[in-house]
Amino acid sequence: MDNTLTLIKTVYEINQLEELAAPQIILAGRSNVGKSSLINCLANRKKLAKISSSPGKTRSLNYYEVSPHGYFLVDLPGYGYARCSKTERAKWGKLIDKYLLDNPHVAAAAVLLDSRHTPQQNDLDLIAYFRHCNIPILPIMTKSDKTKQRDRAKVQNKWEDILKVKPLCVSSKTGMNRTRLWNMLDVTAIPELADIEEESE
Ligand SMILES: Nc1nc2c(ncn2[C@@H]2O[C@H](COP(=O)(O)OP(=O)(O)OP(=O)(O)O)[C@@H](O)[C@H]2O)c(=O)[nH]1
Ligand SMILES: [Mg+2]
């Protein structure tokens, strides 16, 4: 049976954050890298998450419940979006900080990387931040339909050197590696979380 995604909660402000006592895998990455498109691809639905060709479309944390497994995929607003005001950008940063720091349920961060670009400083900063928070990283290279296999492999190798794990190349447009992606996002396959759950039983 295919997994189903349902939007359960949308959070714009810090005071809307509340504990959801279920494992959460976050989708993080630069604005426009394809986070919301990947939600739609995983869900096999065109308009579950709002997408846009102009960066900064997602402005809230969106919690999608994965049925029948009872965990959440959380679509985060992108970072590095230059067109909104500094105050607004600072507000987003605070919201994400608060969400991550007060949250024992974050199982992993799926970090989305644009397959057309070599590693960028703001991606490296994000990865360093997750490592600092002890959050396991699941690297994913998006928009693979736009790149040639040879060029993509070069970028993939560069990321592998940095992360010690090869990113999964996906395309929301063609559905490339969709099943592998679902397997990668299987919350029970993330060892750190399985260990935590066993200990608390
Ligand atoms: N060709 C192609 N285009 C894609 C793919 N994924 C996303 N896009 C396009 O990239 C643009 C941005 O996609 P979004 O899914 O809105 O990106 P996002 O990371 O959610 O962006 P923010 O919400 O601004 O953080 C849209 O025009 C999408 O159609 C892909 O796999 N292939
Ligand atoms: Mg988005």
XYZ file of C-alpha atoms and ligand atoms in Angstrom:
234
model
C 0.000 0.000 0.000
C 1.250 3.472 -0.859
C 1.867 5.916 1.987
C -0.570 8.795 2.313
C 0.406 12.356 3.257
C -2.049 14.621 5.074
C -1.395 18.231 6.055
C -2.108 18.299 9.790
C -0.694 21.585 10.995
C 0.709 24.879 9.719
C 2.821 27.104 11.960
C 3.666 30.725 11.148
C 4.496 32.062 14.603
C 6.518 30.791 17.563
C 3.430 30.827 19.784
C 1.703 28.347 17.438
C 4.413 25.717 18.065
C 3.244 22.805 20.188
C 4.691 19.398 20.956
C 3.618 16.746 18.492
C 4.659 13.514 20.142
C 5.573 11.631 16.978
C 8.824 11.316 15.052
C 9.476 14.128 12.588
C 11.696 14.219 9.519
C 12.293 17.726 8.314
C 12.748 18.796 4.716
C 15.291 21.587 4.661
C 17.226 23.449 2.007
C 17.558 26.668 0.107
C 14.502 28.470 -1.190
C 13.438 27.097 -4.547
C 15.455 23.862 -4.182
C 12.225 21.845 -4.461
C 11.130 20.907 -0.914
C 7.399 21.424 -1.454
C 7.546 19.815 -4.901
C 9.085 16.754 -3.284
C 6.170 16.570 -0.833
C 3.785 16.569 -3.807
C 5.856 13.941 -5.596
C 5.914 11.686 -2.512
C 2.173 12.170 -2.043
C 1.478 11.626 -5.742
C -0.620 14.787 -5.651
C -0.046 17.969 -7.636
C -1.343 20.573 -5.234
C -0.935 19.272 -1.691
C 1.966 21.650 -0.962
C 2.066 25.070 -2.604
C 4.970 25.574 -4.963
C 6.212 28.539 -6.947
C 8.954 29.383 -9.408
C 9.781 32.461 -7.321
C 11.689 31.657 -4.105
C 10.069 32.091 -0.708
C 6.774 30.367 -1.389
C 6.649 28.382 1.844
C 6.506 30.737 4.796
C 5.340 28.347 7.467
C 6.294 24.992 8.972
C 3.928 22.468 7.420
C 3.439 19.115 9.144
C 2.400 16.252 6.866
C 1.394 13.034 8.588
C 2.632 9.875 6.896
C -0.062 7.187 7.100
C -0.104 4.371 8.040
C 3.270 4.917 9.794
C 2.330 7.734 12.167
C 5.294 10.025 11.676
C 5.562 13.495 10.145
C 7.387 15.068 7.247
C 7.838 18.742 8.056
C 8.259 21.115 5.110
C 10.312 24.102 6.268
C 10.479 27.560 4.721
C 13.600 27.849 2.567
C 16.602 29.896 3.633
C 18.699 32.298 1.629
C 15.646 34.049 0.287
C 16.808 37.587 -0.383
C 13.621 39.288 -1.429
C 11.844 39.434 1.917
C 12.709 41.991 4.573
C 15.488 41.457 7.114
C 12.937 41.447 9.930
C 10.976 38.709 8.220
C 14.106 36.650 7.644
C 15.108 37.001 11.298
C 11.614 35.883 12.324
C 11.916 32.712 10.201
C 15.323 31.918 11.720
C 13.918 32.254 15.224
C 10.923 30.059 14.407
C 13.141 27.280 13.046
C 15.597 27.578 15.966
C 12.768 27.307 18.448
C 11.202 24.364 16.602
C 14.498 22.437 16.538
C 15.899 23.260 19.942
C 12.767 22.386 21.912
C 11.972 19.270 19.948
C 13.117 15.776 20.974
C 11.081 14.216 18.141
C 13.206 15.335 15.184
C 14.504 12.048 13.802
C 16.458 13.377 10.826
C 16.859 16.246 8.406
C 16.400 15.505 4.732
C 18.730 18.159 3.310
C 17.815 19.045 -0.252
C 20.678 20.068 -2.528
C 20.271 21.354 -6.071
C 21.891 18.830 -8.420
C 22.879 21.672 -10.776
C 25.253 23.300 -8.298
C 28.472 22.320 -6.556
C 28.332 22.604 -2.729
C 27.389 26.139 -1.690
C 28.394 27.837 1.551
C 24.843 28.247 2.834
C 24.190 24.507 2.346
C 27.377 23.740 4.281
C 26.281 26.133 7.050
C 22.908 24.390 7.299
C 24.574 20.971 7.492
C 26.952 22.234 10.206
C 23.953 23.531 12.140
C 22.152 20.156 12.008
C 25.340 18.365 13.024
C 25.692 20.755 15.947
C 22.115 19.807 16.971
C 23.002 16.069 16.575
C 20.370 15.631 13.884
C 21.163 12.863 11.348
C 21.332 14.150 7.770
C 19.720 12.464 4.765
C 21.160 14.161 1.666
C 18.977 14.431 -1.441
C 19.906 15.980 -4.794
C 16.868 17.574 -6.429
C 15.932 18.513 -10.010
C 17.924 15.609 -11.437
C 15.853 15.787 -14.636
C 17.655 19.065 -15.353
C 21.169 17.631 -15.170
C 23.197 15.189 -17.235
C 24.110 11.965 -15.477
C 27.855 12.732 -15.767
C 27.593 16.245 -14.313
C 25.291 15.020 -11.573
C 27.748 12.269 -10.601
C 30.476 14.889 -10.147
C 28.316 16.916 -7.776
C 27.234 13.739 -6.012
C 30.881 12.727 -5.457
C 31.733 16.148 -4.059
C 28.898 15.818 -1.555
C 29.967 12.286 -0.706
C 33.480 13.552 0.120
C 31.985 16.109 2.501
C 29.185 14.071 4.059
C 30.659 10.537 3.841
C 27.352 9.417 2.388
C 26.172 9.601 -1.225
C 23.127 11.822 -1.795
C 20.104 10.260 -3.475
C 19.368 11.873 -6.859
C 15.660 12.561 -7.329
C 13.310 14.427 -9.617
C 9.862 15.570 -8.612
C 9.100 16.153 -12.265
C 9.781 12.629 -13.492
C 9.418 10.743 -10.198
C 13.008 9.489 -10.482
C 13.953 7.425 -7.388
C 10.635 8.087 -5.664
C 10.473 4.578 -4.136
C 14.086 4.783 -2.950
C 13.275 8.150 -1.428
C 10.349 6.705 0.525
C 12.681 3.953 1.782
C 15.232 6.568 2.832
C 12.537 8.476 4.717
C 11.407 5.343 6.558
C 11.648 6.544 10.113
C 12.316 3.064 11.523
C 15.408 2.790 9.324
C 17.104 5.729 11.037
C 19.206 3.969 13.705
C 19.457 6.842 16.179
C 15.693 7.084 16.494
C 15.120 3.323 16.744
C 17.669 3.286 19.609
C 15.912 6.132 21.408
C 12.525 4.419 21.103
C 13.834 1.110 22.422
C 15.380 2.848 25.412
C 12.151 4.630 26.328
C 9.992 1.478 26.201
N 12.431 20.475 -13.479
C 12.177 20.383 -12.169
N 11.688 21.462 -11.529
C 11.463 21.348 -10.195
C 11.719 20.145 -9.475
N 11.429 20.352 -8.184
C 10.978 21.618 -8.097
N 11.007 22.233 -9.285
C 10.601 23.615 -9.582
O 11.362 24.489 -8.753
C 10.554 25.585 -8.297
C 10.577 25.666 -6.771
O 9.965 24.525 -6.216
P 9.372 24.495 -4.725
O 8.969 23.080 -4.481
O 8.341 25.554 -4.527
O 10.665 24.855 -3.872
P 10.794 25.058 -2.283
O 12.127 24.486 -1.882
O 9.602 24.512 -1.576
O 10.861 26.650 -2.175
P 10.485 27.609 -0.904
O 9.101 27.247 -0.485
O 10.622 28.958 -1.484
O 11.515 27.338 0.151
C 9.162 25.350 -8.892
O 9.048 26.114 -10.087
C 9.129 23.859 -9.195
O 8.270 23.511 -10.271
C 12.230 19.010 -10.212
O 12.500 17.928 -9.700
N 12.430 19.213 -11.564
Mg 8.252 25.388 -0.333
